CSV table of N, CA, C and O in Angstrom, one decimal:
chain,number,residue,atom,x,y,z
A,1,MET,N,0.8,-1.2,0.1
A,1,MET,CA,0.0,0.0,0.4
A,1,MET,C,1.1,1.3,-0.1
A,1,MET,O,2.0,1.9,0.8
A,2,THR,N,0.7,2.1,-0.2
A,2,THR,CA,1.3,3.3,-0.6
A,2,THR,C,0.4,4.4,0.0
A,2,THR,O,-0.4,4.6,0.2
A,3,VAL,N,1.3,5.4,0.7
A,3,VAL,CA,1.4,6.6,1.5
A,3,VAL,C,1.0,7.8,0.1
A,3,VAL,O,1.7,7.5,-1.0
A,4,ASP,N,0.1,8.7,0.6
A,4,ASP,CA,0.3,9.6,-0.4
A,4,ASP,C,1.8,10.9,-0.2
A,4,ASP,O,2.0,10.9,0.5
A,5,VAL,N,2.0,11.5,-1.1
A,5,VAL,CA,3.3,11.8,-0.6
A,5,VAL,C,3.5,14.0,-1.4
A,5,VAL,O,2.9,13.8,-2.3
A,6,ALA,N,3.8,14.1,-0.9
A,6,ALA,CA,4.6,16.2,-1.2
A,6,ALA,C,5.2,15.7,-2.4
A,6,ALA,O,6.0,15.7,-1.8
A,7,TRP,N,4.7,15.0,-3.9
A,7,TRP,CA,6.3,15.2,-5.1
A,7,TRP,C,7.0,17.1,-4.7
A,7,TRP,O,7.9,16.3,-5.0
A,8,ASP,N,6.2,17.6,-4.3
A,8,ASP,CA,7.5,18.8,-4.5
A,8,ASP,C,8.3,18.9,-3.9
A,8,ASP,O,9.8,19.2,-3.8
A,9,ALA,N,7.7,17.9,-3.3
A,9,ALA,CA,8.7,18.4,-1.2
A,9,ALA,C,10.2,17.4,-1.6
A,9,ALA,O,11.1,17.4,-0.8
A,10,GLU,N,9.2,15.9,-2.6
A,10,GLU,CA,10.3,15.6,-3.2
A,10,GLU,C,11.2,15.2,-4.4
A,10,GLU,O,12.5,15.4,-3.5
A,11,VAL,N,11.1,16.2,-4.3
A,11,VAL,CA,11.7,16.1,-5.7
A,11,VAL,C,12.7,17.5,-5.1
A,11,VAL,O,14.1,17.3,-5.8
A,12,GLU,N,12.0,18.1,-4.8
A,12,GLU,CA,13.1,19.3,-3.9
A,12,GLU,C,14.4,18.8,-3.3
A,12,GLU,O,15.3,19.0,-3.1
A,13,THR,N,14.1,18.0,-2.3
A,13,THR,CA,15.0,17.3,-1.2
A,13,THR,C,15.8,16.0,-2.6
A,13,THR,O,17.3,16.5,-1.5
A,14,TYR,N,15.3,15.4,-3.1
A,14,TYR,CA,16.4,15.0,-4.3
A,14,TYR,C,17.3,16.1,-4.7
A,14,TYR,O,18.5,15.3,-5.2
A,15,LEU,N,17.2,17.0,-5.3
A,15,LEU,CA,17.7,17.9,-5.5
A,15,LEU,C,18.9,18.6,-5.3
A,15,LEU,O,19.5,19.1,-5.1
A,16,GLY,N,18.0,18.8,-3.2
A,16,GLY,CA,20.0,19.6,-2.4
A,16,GLY,C,20.4,18.2,-2.9
A,16,GLY,O,21.4,18.6,-2.2
A,17,ALA,N,20.4,17.2,-3.0
A,17,ALA,CA,21.2,15.8,-2.9
A,17,ALA,C,21.7,16.4,-4.2
A,17,ALA,O,22.3,15.4,-4.0
A,18,LEU,N,20.8,16.4,-5.3
A,18,LEU,CA,21.8,15.9,-6.3
A,18,LEU,C,22.5,17.4,-6.2
A,18,LEU,O,24.7,17.9,-6.9
A,19,GLY,N,22.7,18.1,-5.8
A,19,GLY,CA,23.2,19.4,-6.0
A,19,GLY,C,24.0,19.9,-4.8
A,19,GLY,O,25.3,20.6,-5.0
A,20,ARG,N,23.9,18.8,-3.7
A,20,ARG,CA,25.5,18.2,-3.1
A,20,ARG,C,26.1,17.6,-3.4
A,20,ARG,O,27.4,17.3,-2.5
A,21,GLY,N,25.9,16.5,-4.3
A,21,GLY,CA,27.0,15.4,-5.4
A,21,GLY,C,26.6,14.3,-4.1
A,21,GLY,O,27.4,13.1,-3.5
A,22,ASP,N,25.6,14.2,-3.3
A,22,ASP,CA,25.3,13.6,-2.1
A,22,ASP,C,24.3,12.2,-2.7
A,22,ASP,O,23.5,12.2,-3.1
A,23,ARG,N,25.4,10.7,-3.4
A,23,ARG,CA,25.1,9.8,-4.1
A,23,ARG,C,23.8,8.7,-3.2
A,23,ARG,O,23.3,8.6,-3.6
A,24,THR,N,24.5,9.4,-1.6
A,24,THR,CA,24.0,8.1,-0.4
A,24,THR,C,22.6,8.7,0.0
A,24,THR,O,21.5,7.4,-0.3
A,25,SER,N,22.6,10.2,-0.4
A,25,SER,CA,21.0,10.9,0.6
A,25,SER,C,20.2,10.6,-1.0
A,25,SER,O,18.7,10.1,-0.8
A,26,ALA,N,20.8,10.5,-2.4
A,26,ALA,CA,19.5,10.5,-3.4
A,26,ALA,C,18.8,9.4,-3.3
A,26,ALA,O,17.8,9.1,-3.0
A,27,LEU,N,19.5,7.5,-3.2
A,27,LEU,CA,20.0,7.1,-3.1
A,27,LEU,C,18.7,6.4,-1.9
A,27,LEU,O,17.8,5.1,-2.3
A,28,GLY,N,19.4,6.5,-0.6
A,28,GLY,CA,18.2,7.3,0.2
A,28,GLY,C,17.3,7.3,0.4
A,28,GLY,O,16.3,6.2,0.9
A,29,GLN,N,17.5,7.9,-0.3
A,29,GLN,CA,15.3,8.8,-0.9
A,29,GLN,C,14.6,7.8,-2.0
A,29,GLN,O,13.6,7.2,-1.0
A,30,VAL,N,15.6,7.3,-2.7
A,30,VAL,CA,14.5,6.3,-3.8
A,30,VAL,C,13.6,5.4,-2.8
A,30,VAL,O,13.2,5.0,-3.2
A,31,ARG,N,14.8,4.4,-1.8
A,31,ARG,CA,14.6,3.5,-1.6
A,31,ARG,C,13.6,3.9,-0.7
A,31,ARG,O,13.0,2.5,-0.2
A,32,GLY,N,13.7,4.5,0.5
A,32,GLY,CA,12.5,4.9,1.0
A,32,GLY,C,11.2,5.1,0.7
A,32,GLY,O,10.2,4.0,1.2
A,33,LEU,N,11.4,6.3,-0.3
A,33,LEU,CA,9.9,5.5,-1.4
A,33,LEU,C,9.3,4.5,-1.8
A,33,LEU,O,8.4,4.1,-1.7
A,34,ARG,N,10.8,3.3,-2.7
A,34,ARG,CA,10.2,2.3,-2.7
A,34,ARG,C,9.3,1.8,-1.5
A,34,ARG,O,8.5,0.4,-1.8
A,35,THR,N,10.3,1.4,0.2
A,35,THR,CA,9.9,1.4,0.9
A,35,THR,C,7.7,0.9,1.8
A,35,THR,O,7.5,0.2,2.1
A,36,GLU,N,8.5,2.1,0.6
A,36,GLU,CA,7.0,2.7,1.1
A,36,GLU,C,5.5,2.3,0.3
A,36,GLU,O,4.4,2.6,0.2
A,37,GLY,N,6.0,1.9,-1.2
A,37,GLY,CA,5.5,1.3,-1.8
A,37,GLY,C,5.3,2.0,-3.0
A,37,GLY,O,4.1,0.9,-3.9
A,38,HIS,N,6.3,2.8,-3.5
A,38,HIS,CA,5.9,3.5,-4.7
A,38,HIS,C,6.6,2.6,-5.3
A,38,HIS,O,8.3,2.2,-5.9
A,39,ASP,N,6.5,2.1,-6.6
A,39,ASP,CA,6.9,1.7,-8.4
A,39,ASP,C,7.7,2.8,-9.1
A,39,ASP,O,8.1,3.7,-8.2
A,40,VAL,N,8.8,1.4,-9.8
A,40,VAL,CA,10.0,2.6,-9.9
A,40,VAL,C,9.5,3.4,-11.2
A,40,VAL,O,9.6,4.4,-11.5
A,41,LEU,N,8.0,3.2,-11.8
A,41,LEU,CA,7.5,4.0,-12.6
A,41,LEU,C,7.2,5.0,-11.8
A,41,LEU,O,7.3,6.4,-12.7
A,42,THR,N,6.3,4.8,-10.3
A,42,THR,CA,5.8,6.5,-9.8
A,42,THR,C,7.8,6.9,-9.9
A,42,THR,O,6.8,8.7,-10.0
A,43,LEU,N,8.3,6.3,-9.0
A,43,LEU,CA,10.0,7.2,-9.0
A,43,LEU,C,10.0,8.4,-10.2
A,43,LEU,O,10.2,9.6,-10.2
A,44,ILE,N,10.2,7.1,-11.5
A,44,ILE,CA,10.3,7.3,-12.8
A,44,ILE,C,9.5,10.0,-13.1
A,44,ILE,O,10.5,10.5,-12.4
A,45,ASN,N,9.0,8.7,-12.7
A,45,ASN,CA,7.5,9.8,-12.7
A,45,ASN,C,7.6,11.3,-12.2
A,45,ASN,O,7.5,12.7,-13.1
A,46,HIS,N,7.4,11.1,-11.5
A,46,HIS,CA,7.3,12.0,-10.0
A,46,HIS,C,8.3,12.5,-9.6
A,46,HIS,O,8.2,13.7,-8.6
A,47,LEU,N,10.1,12.4,-9.7
A,47,LEU,CA,10.2,12.2,-8.5
A,47,LEU,C,12.2,12.6,-9.5
A,47,LEU,O,13.0,13.5,-9.8
A,48,LEU,N,11.5,11.1,-10.5
A,48,LEU,CA,13.8,12.0,-10.5
A,48,LEU,C,13.6,12.6,-12.5
A,48,LEU,O,14.8,13.5,-12.6
A,49,ALA,N,12.6,12.0,-13.5
A,49,ALA,CA,12.4,13.4,-14.0
A,49,ALA,C,12.4,14.8,-13.5
A,49,ALA,O,12.3,15.3,-14.5
A,50,PRO,N,11.1,15.1,-13.1
A,50,PRO,CA,11.1,16.2,-12.8
A,50,PRO,C,12.5,16.7,-12.1
A,50,PRO,O,12.1,17.9,-12.2
A,51,ALA,N,12.4,16.4,-11.3
A,51,ALA,CA,14.3,16.4,-10.5
A,51,ALA,C,15.7,16.8,-12.1
A,51,ALA,O,16.2,18.2,-12.0
A,52,GLN,N,15.8,16.0,-12.6
A,52,GLN,CA,16.5,16.1,-14.0
A,52,GLN,C,15.5,17.4,-14.6
A,52,GLN,O,17.0,18.2,-15.1
A,53,LEU,N,14.7,17.4,-15.0
A,53,LEU,CA,14.3,19.0,-15.9
A,53,LEU,C,15.0,19.8,-14.3
A,53,LEU,O,15.5,21.2,-15.4
A,54,ARG,N,14.5,20.2,-13.9
A,54,ARG,CA,14.8,21.5,-12.8
A,54,ARG,C,16.4,21.1,-12.8
A,54,ARG,O,16.8,22.0,-12.7
A,55,VAL,N,17.2,19.9,-13.1
A,55,VAL,CA,19.2,20.4,-13.1
A,55,VAL,C,18.9,21.1,-14.1
A,55,VAL,O,20.1,22.2,-14.4
A,56,GLY,N,17.6,20.5,-15.5
A,56,GLY,CA,18.9,21.6,-17.2
A,56,GLY,C,17.8,22.6,-16.7
A,56,GLY,O,19.0,24.2,-17.4
A,57,GLU,N,17.0,22.8,-15.6
A,57,GLU,CA,16.3,24.9,-16.2
A,57,GLU,C,17.9,25.0,-14.8
A,57,GLU,O,18.2,26.5,-15.3
A,58,LEU,N,18.0,25.1,-14.2
A,58,LEU,CA,19.1,24.6,-13.1
A,58,LEU,C,21.1,25.7,-14.2
A,58,LEU,O,21.7,26.6,-14.1
A,59,TRP,N,21.2,24.4,-14.4
A,59,TRP,CA,22.5,24.7,-16.4
A,59,TRP,C,21.9,25.9,-16.4
A,59,TRP,O,22.6,26.6,-16.9
A,60,VAL,N,20.9,26.1,-17.2
A,60,VAL,CA,20.8,26.9,-18.0
A,60,VAL,C,20.8,28.9,-17.5
A,60,VAL,O,21.2,29.1,-18.7
A,61,SER,N,20.5,28.1,-16.5
A,61,SER,CA,20.0,30.0,-15.7
A,61,SER,C,21.1,30.3,-15.0
A,61,SER,O,21.3,31.6,-14.1
A,62,ASP,N,22.9,29.7,-15.8
A,62,ASP,CA,23.8,29.9,-15.3
A,62,ASP,C,24.0,29.7,-13.0
A,62,ASP,O,25.4,30.0,-12.9
A,63,THR,N,22.8,29.1,-12.8
A,63,THR,CA,23.1,28.2,-11.3
A,63,THR,C,23.9,27.2,-11.1
A,63,THR,O,24.2,27.8,-9.7
A,64,TRP,N,24.0,26.9,-12.0
A,64,TRP,CA,24.5,25.5,-12.1
A,64,TRP,C,25.3,25.3,-12.7
A,64,TRP,O,25.5,25.3,-14.4
A,65,SER,N,26.9,24.6,-12.5
A,65,SER,CA,28.1,24.8,-13.6
A,65,SER,C,27.7,23.0,-14.5
A,65,SER,O,27.2,23.3,-13.7
A,66,VAL,N,28.4,23.2,-15.6
A,66,VAL,CA,28.1,22.2,-16.2
A,66,VAL,C,28.8,21.0,-15.8
A,66,VAL,O,27.7,19.7,-15.0
A,67,ALA,N,29.6,20.9,-14.6
A,67,ALA,CA,30.2,19.6,-13.7
A,67,ALA,C,29.4,19.4,-12.6
A,67,ALA,O,28.3,18.6,-12.4
A,68,GLN,N,28.3,20.5,-12.2
A,68,GLN,CA,27.4,20.2,-11.2
A,68,GLN,C,26.2,19.8,-12.2
A,68,GLN,O,25.3,18.6,-11.3
A,69,GLU,N,26.2,19.5,-13.4
A,69,GLU,CA,24.5,19.4,-14.0
A,69,GLU,C,25.3,17.6,-14.3
A,69,GLU,O,23.9,17.3,-14.2
A,70,HIS,N,26.3,17.3,-14.4
A,70,HIS,CA,26.9,16.1,-15.1
A,70,HIS,C,27.2,15.4,-13.7
A,70,HIS,O,26.8,14.6,-14.3
A,71,ALA,N,27.6,15.6,-12.7
A,71,ALA,CA,27.6,15.6,-11.1
A,71,ALA,C,25.6,14.8,-11.2
A,71,ALA,O,25.3,13.5,-10.1
A,72,ALA,N,24.4,15.9,-11.0
A,72,ALA,CA,24.0,15.0,-10.9
A,72,ALA,C,23.3,14.2,-11.8
A,72,ALA,O,22.6,12.9,-11.5
A,73,THR,N,23.3,14.5,-12.9
A,73,THR,CA,22.8,13.2,-13.7
A,73,THR,C,23.7,11.8,-13.6
A,73,THR,O,23.1,11.2,-13.3
A,74,ALA,N,24.8,12.0,-13.2
A,74,ALA,CA,25.7,10.9,-12.7
A,74,ALA,C,24.9,10.4,-12.0
A,74,ALA,O,24.7,8.4,-11.3
A,75,ILE,N,24.9,10.3,-10.6
A,75,ILE,CA,23.9,10.7,-9.5
A,75,ILE,C,21.9,9.6,-9.3
A,75,ILE,O,21.9,8.8,-9.3
A,76,SER,N,21.8,10.5,-10.4
A,76,SER,CA,19.9,10.0,-10.8
A,76,SER,C,20.6,8.4,-11.6
A,76,SER,O,20.2,7.8,-12.1
A,77,GLU,N,21.7,9.0,-12.9
A,77,GLU,CA,21.7,7.5,-14.1
A,77,GLU,C,22.1,6.7,-12.6
A,77,GLU,O,21.9,5.3,-13.2
A,78,ALA,N,22.9,7.0,-11.5
A,78,ALA,CA,23.3,5.3,-10.2
A,78,ALA,C,22.4,5.7,-9.7
A,78,ALA,O,22.4,3.5,-9.6
A,79,VAL,N,21.3,6.2,-9.3
A,79,VAL,CA,19.4,6.0,-9.3
A,79,VAL,C,19.6,4.6,-9.6
A,79,VAL,O,18.3,4.2,-9.3
A,80,LEU,N,19.1,5.4,-11.3
A,80,LEU,CA,18.5,4.0,-12.3
A,80,LEU,C,19.3,2.5,-12.2
A,80,LEU,O,18.6,1.9,-12.3
A,81,THR,N,20.4,2.7,-12.4
A,81,THR,CA,21.1,1.1,-12.2
A,81,THR,C,20.6,1.1,-11.1
A,81,THR,O,20.4,-0.1,-11.1
A,82,THR,N,20.4,1.6,-9.9
A,82,THR,CA,20.2,0.3,-8.6
A,82,THR,C,19.5,0.1,-8.7
A,82,THR,O,18.7,-0.9,-8.3
A,83,LEU,N,18.6,1.0,-9.0
A,83,LEU,CA,16.9,0.4,-9.6
A,83,LEU,C,16.8,-1.0,-9.6
A,83,LEU,O,16.2,-2.0,-9.8
A,84,ALA,N,17.5,-0.7,-11.5
A,84,ALA,CA,17.4,-1.8,-11.8
A,84,ALA,C,18.1,-3.1,-11.6
A,84,ALA,O,17.5,-4.4,-12.0
A,85,VAL,N,19.6,-2.9,-10.8
A,85,VAL,CA,19.8,-4.5,-9.8
A,85,VAL,C,18.8,-4.7,-9.0
A,85,VAL,O,19.3,-6.4,-9.5
A,86,GLU,N,18.3,-4.4,-8.6
A,86,GLU,CA,17.5,-4.6,-7.1
A,86,GLU,C,15.7,-5.8,-8.2
A,86,GLU,O,16.1,-6.5,-7.9
A,87,ARG,N,15.5,-4.9,-9.5
A,87,ARG,CA,14.5,-6.0,-10.0
A,87,ARG,C,15.2,-6.7,-10.2
A,87,ARG,O,14.4,-7.5,-10.0
A,88,GLU,N,16.3,-6.9,-11.5
A,88,GLU,CA,16.9,-8.0,-11.8
A,88,GLU,C,17.3,-9.0,-10.8
A,88,GLU,O,17.3,-10.3,-10.4
A,89,LEU,N,17.3,-9.2,-9.4
A,89,LEU,CA,18.1,-9.5,-8.3
A,89,LEU,C,16.5,-10.2,-7.8
A,89,LEU,O,16.0,-11.0,-7.7
A,90,SER,N,15.6,-9.4,-8.0
A,90,SER,CA,14.2,-10.1,-7.2
A,90,SER,C,13.1,-10.2,-8.3
A,90,SER,O,12.6,-11.1,-7.8
A,91,SER,N,13.3,-10.8,-10.3
A,91,SER,CA,12.1,-11.0,-10.3
A,91,SER,C,13.0,-10.7,-12.4
A,91,SER,O,13.8,-9.9,-12.0
A,92,ARG,N,13.1,-12.4,-12.4
A,92,ARG,CA,13.4,-12.4,-14.1
A,92,ARG,C,12.6,-12.3,-14.7
A,92,ARG,O,12.0,-13.8,-14.4
A,93,PRO,N,12.9,-12.0,-16.7
A,93,PRO,CA,12.1,-12.2,-17.3
A,93,PRO,C,11.5,-13.3,-17.5
A,93,PRO,O,13.4,-14.1,-17.5
A,94,GLY,N,11.0,-14.2,-17.7
A,94,GLY,CA,10.6,-14.9,-18.9
A,94,GLY,C,12.0,-15.2,-19.6
A,94,GLY,O,12.6,-14.2,-21.1
A,95,PRO,N,12.5,-16.6,-20.6
A,95,PRO,CA,13.4,-16.6,-21.6
A,95,PRO,C,12.7,-16.6,-22.6
A,95,PRO,O,13.4,-16.0,-23.8
A,96,ASP,N,11.5,-16.4,-22.9
A,96,ASP,CA,10.6,-15.6,-24.3
A,96,ASP,C,11.0,-14.7,-24.4
A,96,ASP,O,10.4,-14.0,-25.3
A,97,ALA,N,11.0,-13.9,-22.7
A,97,ALA,CA,11.3,-12.4,-23.2
A,97,ALA,C,11.4,-11.3,-24.2
A,97,ALA,O,13.5,-11.9,-24.2
A,98,PRO,N,11.3,-10.4,-25.0
A,98,PRO,CA,12.2,-10.1,-26.1
A,98,PRO,C,12.9,-8.9,-25.5
A,98,PRO,O,13.1,-8.8,-24.5
A,99,SER,N,14.2,-9.1,-26.5
A,99,SER,CA,15.3,-7.7,-26.0
A,99,SER,C,15.0,-6.8,-27.1
A,99,SER,O,14.8,-6.5,-27.6
A,100,VAL,N,15.4,-5.6,-26.4
A,100,VAL,CA,15.5,-4.0,-27.2
A,100,VAL,C,16.4,-3.2,-27.0
A,100,VAL,O,17.6,-3.8,-25.8
A,101,VAL,N,17.0,-2.8,-27.9
A,101,VAL,CA,18.4,-1.8,-27.9
A,101,VAL,C,17.3,-0.4,-28.1
A,101,VAL,O,16.9,0.0,-28.7
A,102,VAL,N,18.8,0.4,-26.3
A,102,VAL,CA,17.9,1.7,-25.9
A,102,VAL,C,18.2,2.4,-26.3
A,102,VAL,O,19.7,2.2,-25.9
A,103,SER,N,18.5,3.3,-27.8
A,103,SER,CA,19.4,4.7,-27.1
A,103,SER,C,19.7,5.8,-27.6
A,103,SER,O,18.4,6.2,-27.7
A,104,CYS,N,20.9,7.0,-28.2
A,104,CYS,CA,19.4,8.4,-27.6
A,104,CYS,C,19.8,8.6,-29.4
A,104,CYS,O,21.1,8.0,-29.9
A,105,VAL,N,19.5,9.2,-29.6
A,105,VAL,CA,20.0,9.6,-31.1
A,105,VAL,C,21.2,10.5,-31.5
A,105,VAL,O,21.9,11.1,-30.4
A,106,GLU,N,21.0,10.7,-32.9
A,106,GLU,CA,22.9,11.2,-33.4
A,106,GLU,C,22.7,12.3,-32.2
A,106,GLU,O,22.0,13.3,-32.3
A,107,GLN,N,23.9,12.7,-31.8
A,107,GLN,CA,24.9,13.9,-31.4
A,107,GLN,C,23.7,14.5,-30.0
A,107,GLN,O,24.5,15.1,-29.1
A,108,GLU,N,23.3,13.7,-29.5
A,108,GLU,CA,22.6,13.0,-28.2
A,108,GLU,C,23.5,12.7,-27.3
A,108,GLU,O,23.8,11.4,-27.5
A,109,TRP,N,23.7,13.0,-26.2
A,109,TRP,CA,25.1,12.8,-25.2
A,109,TRP,C,24.4,12.4,-23.8
A,109,TRP,O,25.1,11.8,-23.3
A,110,HIS,N,23.1,12.9,-23.9
A,110,HIS,CA,22.1,12.2,-22.5
A,110,HIS,C,22.1,11.5,-22.7
A,110,HIS,O,20.8,11.2,-23.0
A,111,ALA,N,22.5,10.5,-21.4
A,111,ALA,CA,21.6,9.4,-21.7
A,111,ALA,C,20.8,8.9,-20.4
A,111,ALA,O,20.3,7.5,-20.7
A,112,LEU,N,20.2,9.4,-20.2
A,112,LEU,CA,20.3,9.5,-18.5
A,112,LEU,C,18.4,8.9,-19.6
A,112,LEU,O,17.5,8.2,-19.1
A,113,PRO,N,17.6,10.1,-20.6
A,113,PRO,CA,16.4,9.3,-20.9
A,113,PRO,C,16.4,7.8,-21.8
A,113,PRO,O,15.0,7.4,-21.0
A,114,ALA,N,17.0,7.8,-22.0
A,114,ALA,CA,17.5,6.2,-22.4
A,114,ALA,C,17.2,5.3,-21.5
A,114,ALA,O,16.8,4.3,-21.2
A,115,LEU,N,18.6,6.0,-20.7
A,115,LEU,CA,18.0,5.1,-18.7
A,115,LEU,C,16.8,4.7,-18.3
A,115,LEU,O,16.4,3.6,-17.7
A,116,MET,N,16.0,6.1,-18.7
A,116,MET,CA,14.4,5.5,-18.0
A,116,MET,C,13.8,4.8,-18.6
A,116,MET,O,12.8,4.4,-18.1
A,117,VAL,N,14.0,5.1,-19.9
A,117,VAL,CA,13.1,3.9,-20.7
A,117,VAL,C,12.9,2.9,-20.3
A,117,VAL,O,12.1,1.7,-19.9
A,118,ARG,N,14.1,2.1,-19.8
A,118,ARG,CA,14.3,0.5,-19.7
A,118,ARG,C,13.5,0.0,-18.6
A,118,ARG,O,12.7,-1.3,-18.7
A,119,PRO,N,13.9,0.8,-17.4
A,119,PRO,CA,12.8,-0.2,-16.4
A,119,PRO,C,11.3,0.3,-17.0
A,119,PRO,O,10.2,-0.4,-16.2
A,120,LEU,N,10.9,1.1,-17.6
A,120,LEU,CA,9.4,0.7,-17.7
A,120,LEU,C,9.3,-0.1,-18.6
A,120,LEU,O,8.1,-0.6,-18.0
A,121,LEU,N,9.7,-0.4,-19.8
A,121,LEU,CA,9.4,-1.3,-20.5
A,121,LEU,C,9.4,-2.7,-19.7
A,121,LEU,O,9.6,-4.2,-19.8
A,122,ARG,N,11.3,-2.4,-18.9
A,122,ARG,CA,10.5,-3.9,-18.0
A,122,ARG,C,9.8,-3.9,-17.3
A,122,ARG,O,8.8,-4.9,-16.5
A,123,LEU,N,9.3,-2.6,-16.5
A,123,LEU,CA,7.8,-3.4,-15.4
A,123,LEU,C,7.0,-3.4,-16.8
A,123,LEU,O,5.4,-4.5,-15.3
A,124,ALA,N,6.8,-3.1,-17.8
A,124,ALA,CA,5.4,-4.1,-18.7
A,124,ALA,C,6.0,-5.0,-18.8
A,124,ALA,O,5.1,-5.7,-19.3
A,125,GLU,N,7.1,-6.0,-18.4
A,125,GLU,CA,7.5,-7.1,-18.7
A,125,GLU,C,7.6,-7.3,-20.1
A,125,GLU,O,7.6,-8.1,-20.4
A,126,LEU,N,7.7,-6.2,-20.9
A,126,LEU,CA,7.9,-6.5,-22.6
A,126,LEU,C,9.4,-6.6,-22.9
A,126,LEU,O,9.9,-7.9,-23.9
A,127,VAL,N,10.8,-6.5,-22.0
A,127,VAL,CA,12.0,-6.7,-22.3
A,127,VAL,C,12.6,-7.9,-21.1
A,127,VAL,O,12.0,-7.2,-20.0
A,128,ARG,N,14.1,-8.8,-22.1
A,128,ARG,CA,14.1,-9.2,-20.3
A,128,ARG,C,15.6,-7.9,-20.0
A,128,ARG,O,16.0,-6.5,-20.4
């Protein structure tokens, strides 16, 4: 059972961890939300993607440096990778599940959106 969450406050807390370069706190927050019953899809849609949007806005406004943006994105990538590994350890798709390759368009170097797609497909049990 999930509880109601004030997602704006969660995004600000997560963004604070990103801004400090605090991977442990960011992952701890996400794991806490998972323990409360929130699935990966909810976390991507209500926490990770909105936080990364804010990271981009902070970079565009020159509030954050390129280095801060890259560090924040690396933390979110690590969080997503950890969620994927934890899911793989708890349940594996069947041997007949198709595989899919997800990549970025040419000259796009930001891998985070592609990393967000894989768990969404896995949740739908569409791919290995």
